[in-house]
Amino acid sequence: MRSNEENSLTVGGLDWMTILVYTVLVLMGWINIYAAVYDEAHSSIFDISQRYGMQLIWIGVSAFIAISILLIDDKYYHILAYPLYWFSILVLIGVLLFGKEVNGAKSWLFGIQPSEFVKFTTALALARYMSSYSFDIRNLKHLLHVAILLGLPVLIVMLQNDTGSALVFGSFLFMLYREGFNGWVYVALIMIISLFIFSFLLEPTALLIVLILVCVVGEGMTNGNWKSKAIYLAGLALGSTLIYTVCQLLLSIDISWYLSILIAATLSIGVVILYAYRYKINNILTFILLFFGSLGFTYTVDYVFNNVLQIHQQKRILDLLGLESDLNHWGYNVNQSKIAIGSGGFTGKGFLEGTQTKFNFVPEQSTDFIFCTVGEEWGFIGSAIVIILFVILILRLIRMGERQQEPFGRIYCYCVASVFLFHVTINIGMTIGIMPVIGIPLPFFSYGGSSLIAFTILLFVAIKLDASKHNESPFVNQ
Amino acid sequence: MNRSNRIRTLKGTVLLIAVVILLRLFYIQVLDETYKTNAANNVLRYMVQYPPRGEVYDRNGEFLVQSKEAYDLMVTPREVHDLDTLLMSRILEIPVEQLREELAKARRYSPYRASVVVKQLPKETKLKLEEHSFPGFYTVYRTVRSYPTKMAGNLLGYVGEVNERIIERNPYYRSGDYIGMSGIEQAYEEVLRGVKGVKIEMVDVHGVPQGSYANGIYDTLASPGVAITCTIDARLQALAEELMQGKVGSVVAIEPETGEILVMASSPTYDPDELVGRERGNNYMKLLNDPRRPLYNRAVMSPYPPGSTFKVLQGLIGLQEGVLVPEQTYPCHGGYPYGRGMKCHAHSSPRDLKGAIQTSCNAYFCYVFRNIIENKKYKNIEEGFDVWGDYVRSFGYGRKLGSDFNGELNGNVPTSAFYDKAYRGRWNGLTIISLSIGQGEMGCTPLQMANMVATIANRGYYRIPHVVKRIHDRDSIDSRFYEKHYTKVDSRHFDPIVEGMYMAVNEGGTGHVAMVPGLDICGKTGTAQNPHGRDNSTFFCFAPRNNPKIAVSVYIENGGFGATVAAPIASLLTEYYLTDTIKRPDLVERIKTMQIAYPYYEKQRGK
């Protein structure tokens, strides 16, 4: 049974709540673009030499597209999923060959940024593939196919040197979790990210101790018997002290604590294996592997950081972790962004009153750093409203997904939710200095036709799928 | 179950992320104030509005210091185009290379922000600049000082740009501000400077102005400096400086009743206009390196031995202490015969008090001095000497008088402790007998000596000498200048002393040269030994005898006898002040052209 309240929100089967949130966000976005590029010489809102004028056109186009989507039969999305996907891949390759370079990324073709639309086609293709009856997420071969569907666009976008847009495809992990993807993958991911961060923040010795503790405590939580864990740790401490003292005093070898602990831990493996064999606890092996895997990872972090990442990426990470601060160069953008947002206070400075906004202290303000305008002119209240609206939108998409009868629609809705969550988190996170600077737009806010239209398509196809399913099978809910 | 757990986990993740972002936003927007400060630093530029500096008049309303408008030429390099540097350098009257270098310097500082190209341009130059249009250039209103009378440099002082130390000490000042560096300019800085205003402007990321902040409600107007009327009589000051030409020393004249300083001349002096404008630095160095030290204000800084003028003070103390009566006579046959002795010039003997002052008898005051300090009512000479010291200090000697004039020095009145130390406790009245005639360790500034004679003119009190008569936005000057300071000598004891000083000038005494019929000048000469050459010539006087209007003290280094040069100068100034005319033009001419040699100073030139 659906409640009356929900009825009122779904006139014609449409999720009007979502459409309302969408409309409010788009209008707020436009107002903030107007403020970001405003100058007294050009104040007519229809002036298409200005970005707000152009954005108005893009909003019109988006509205047209949105209505068209609602009118087109939704079965085409299922049919056209693969053709659209392969077509978009071809276009991406075309961009790679003939595209125009903007800000270091070669991602533009005829004034549009096709990578924005690939999110949509990839979402459709994934939904199509994963909704087939034979699909099993535990099947490695099927997972490989999913990886290829995801990997192709990622690879090409990376080749365009648009790392930000490539990372967006990682957000589909959100959808995959819903579809039953192995939970350990997520644990491992979290661990890798934490290890990455801690390998910067902690001294090697401290990191080693933390690793040992995490593995021992993890094993303890799995198998119990805390007393033996305590004995093991005490023995390890004693052993490493012994090694250190003997080497330093008797053998006159200048050994570090790090090495002493590492030797003690390695030697202890034999004892641990004996213990595991005797009590038949096989998963101890997992923790031994985890320990050495993590240790190995910390050695590769430095290499990856220095040789794989580009200089601006390195600097952004160092700045984020507070390890290096260069406010005039690498850290300038984020610092100015924080100043603009921070100076907004609780209620903001008011429309067109933001001094940091008006006088262009934040570069890229109408695109990637549009949230600065929100923060400065509308304050904490305005920022909170924007964030709450996005939360409503994402939760709404999850809900739409859950009430689909077909896995196709559900997977698609989750894909859309994933993309929005990623964009909002990264974009707002970077403007307030809790995420590294990754140049991706804030949905509906950042200036740009491609992104606005692509997000509109993503969302309205979800709304259309949702509306159709309601209308087609009213009996299911009874 | 697993499925709905997963959905819940995903929803929880979304909410967790939202909460983290909201908390972070709350922290930087509401809790942390530094971002607001940083934003203001980004965008607000405080433009100083300079007030015109207050002007200074003499007691008759004549300008001593004027504020002339001047303009600093500023440039914003980014906005400069099609500049004809040759034309501009011709207008500015500076070499074209210098102009180019200044412009390059400004560009290096910032292409977007304004920097100074040339300071203190006269108005005519500003107008000429405006005839041609020079994009990127503009002028800022400042004021510079001008000194129409070209005199009293040390008295008026000069104005200079603040340095780092001043800025650190006093937050009112910012780099580029002017401040009074000496004299009245320094003493009355807070009155004269006015209050700076501020215009708050908003600038964009390039530093380009974007209009006033909050429609100017936080802007303040500059309020002009307040004018001051000086106690100085410009005509008298001019005469004093004229007469002091070629001599090193000082003249101070005071109106006894009020303590107003009529003349304060220190010689050599300098033209204060030399310390204004572009040549300032060079001129300053020239003055600084002049061996006669024209920047040193001798009137308040030089501790001279007072010489025989000090004898009147011995007489006063003797009378008050009861060890002397006016009728007391002492013999003098060429000097004071005790101890190492003290020579005296030829005069009839014996003399009473008046006669001793009239003829400036050394021996007489040796007796008086010893009687004061060796008085049996004190348990020893130390006590007696310190009683004497207290009397001397009550006349304003040995300490700053507390004038409104910066740079006053204490001078020196020795104490018994000083002699105990110097002579290891073995000294007596004979050891320090030279104090009786104003030699030895006594050090008095010309201002203190002028104050002394003003005190005698007032028969026992003085008002602190000061140079400012009126501050134009106030009803009164500092209350300390209205207070009467009585000495420790009763008023009645002054009559015989005044009589003696009258006789010294009018009845064939040592100061005879100072006599002007009808003016009743009372004076005392002094001839003080100078270790660096000829004796110093000094003279102080007041006139008329009853109800005195002016007290003058003149001190000329190496001038010889008091009567040689100091007395004529004091006499001429008194005459001019009281009668507005000078009946002895040949005396003026003679004194004016008198050049005294100063081998001591000239020797220092090499160093």
CSV table of C-alpha atoms in Angstrom, one decimal, chain A residues 174 177-178 180-181 183 332 336 338-339 341-343 345-346 349 355-356 359-361 371 375 379-380 383-384 387 391 394-395 398 402 414 421 425 428 432-434, chain B residues 2-3 5-7 9-11 13-15 17-18 20-30 32 35-36 38-40 42-44 202-206 210 213:
chain,number,residue,atom,x,y,z
A,174,PHE,CA,28.2,2.3,-4.6
A,177,TYR,CA,27.6,-2.8,-3.2
A,178,ARG,CA,23.8,-2.8,-3.5
A,180,GLY,CA,25.9,-7.8,-3.7
A,181,PHE,CA,29.5,-7.2,-4.6
A,183,GLY,CA,32.1,-6.6,1.1
A,332,TYR,CA,46.0,29.2,-3.6
A,336,GLN,CA,40.8,31.4,-1.3
A,338,LYS,CA,37.9,28.5,2.2
A,339,ILE,CA,38.2,32.2,2.8
A,341,ILE,CA,33.1,30.3,2.2
A,342,GLY,CA,34.4,30.9,5.7
A,343,SER,CA,33.7,34.6,5.4
A,345,GLY,CA,29.2,33.4,8.3
A,346,PHE,CA,25.9,32.0,9.4
A,349,LYS,CA,26.7,38.4,2.9
A,355,THR,CA,33.3,40.5,-2.0
A,356,GLN,CA,35.5,37.5,-2.6
A,359,PHE,CA,36.3,40.6,-7.1
A,360,ASN,CA,37.4,37.3,-8.5
A,361,PHE,CA,39.6,36.0,-5.7
A,371,PHE,CA,30.0,26.4,-4.2
A,375,GLY,CA,29.0,29.7,0.9
A,379,GLY,CA,26.2,31.5,4.5
A,380,PHE,CA,25.9,28.3,6.4
A,383,SER,CA,25.0,25.9,2.1
A,384,ALA,CA,23.1,23.6,4.4
A,387,ILE,CA,23.5,20.0,0.8
A,391,VAL,CA,20.8,14.4,0.1
A,394,ILE,CA,20.1,11.0,-3.7
A,395,LEU,CA,17.9,9.3,-1.1
A,398,ILE,CA,17.8,5.1,-3.9
A,402,GLU,CA,14.2,0.1,-4.7
A,414,TYR,CA,21.6,3.4,-8.2
A,421,LEU,CA,26.9,11.4,-4.5
A,425,THR,CA,31.0,14.9,-2.1
A,428,ILE,CA,31.9,20.5,-2.1
A,432,ILE,CA,36.1,23.4,2.0
A,433,GLY,CA,39.4,21.6,2.1
A,434,ILE,CA,38.5,18.0,3.1
B,2,ASN,CA,21.6,-9.0,3.9
B,3,ARG,CA,20.0,-6.9,1.2
B,5,ASN,CA,21.3,-4.2,5.6
B,6,ARG,CA,23.2,-3.1,2.5
B,7,ILE,CA,20.6,-0.6,1.6
B,9,THR,CA,24.5,1.0,4.9
B,10,LEU,CA,24.3,2.9,1.7
B,11,LYS,CA,21.8,5.4,3.0
B,13,THR,CA,26.9,6.5,4.0
B,14,VAL,CA,25.1,9.3,2.2
B,15,LEU,CA,23.9,10.8,5.5
B,17,ILE,CA,29.0,12.3,4.2
B,18,ALA,CA,26.4,15.0,4.5
B,20,VAL,CA,30.7,15.5,7.9
B,21,ILE,CA,30.4,18.3,5.2
B,22,LEU,CA,27.9,20.2,7.3
B,23,LEU,CA,30.1,20.0,10.4
B,24,ARG,CA,33.0,21.2,8.5
B,25,LEU,CA,31.0,24.1,7.0
B,26,PHE,CA,29.7,25.0,10.4
B,27,TYR,CA,33.3,25.1,11.7
B,28,ILE,CA,34.7,27.3,8.9
B,29,GLN,CA,31.7,29.6,8.5
B,30,VAL,CA,30.5,30.0,12.1
B,32,ASP,CA,36.4,30.0,12.9
B,35,TYR,CA,38.5,33.4,7.3
B,36,LYS,CA,36.5,36.6,7.8
B,38,ASN,CA,41.4,37.0,5.6
B,39,ALA,CA,38.5,38.0,3.4
B,40,ALA,CA,38.8,41.6,4.6
B,42,ASN,CA,41.9,40.3,0.5
B,43,VAL,CA,39.5,43.0,-0.5
B,44,LEU,CA,39.8,46.1,1.6
B,202,MET,CA,37.6,47.6,-2.2
B,203,VAL,CA,40.0,46.0,-4.7
B,204,ASP,CA,39.7,43.0,-6.8
B,205,VAL,CA,42.2,40.1,-7.1
B,206,HIS,CA,44.6,42.3,-9.1
B,210,GLN,CA,36.4,48.6,-7.3
B,213,TYR,CA,33.4,50.0,0.8
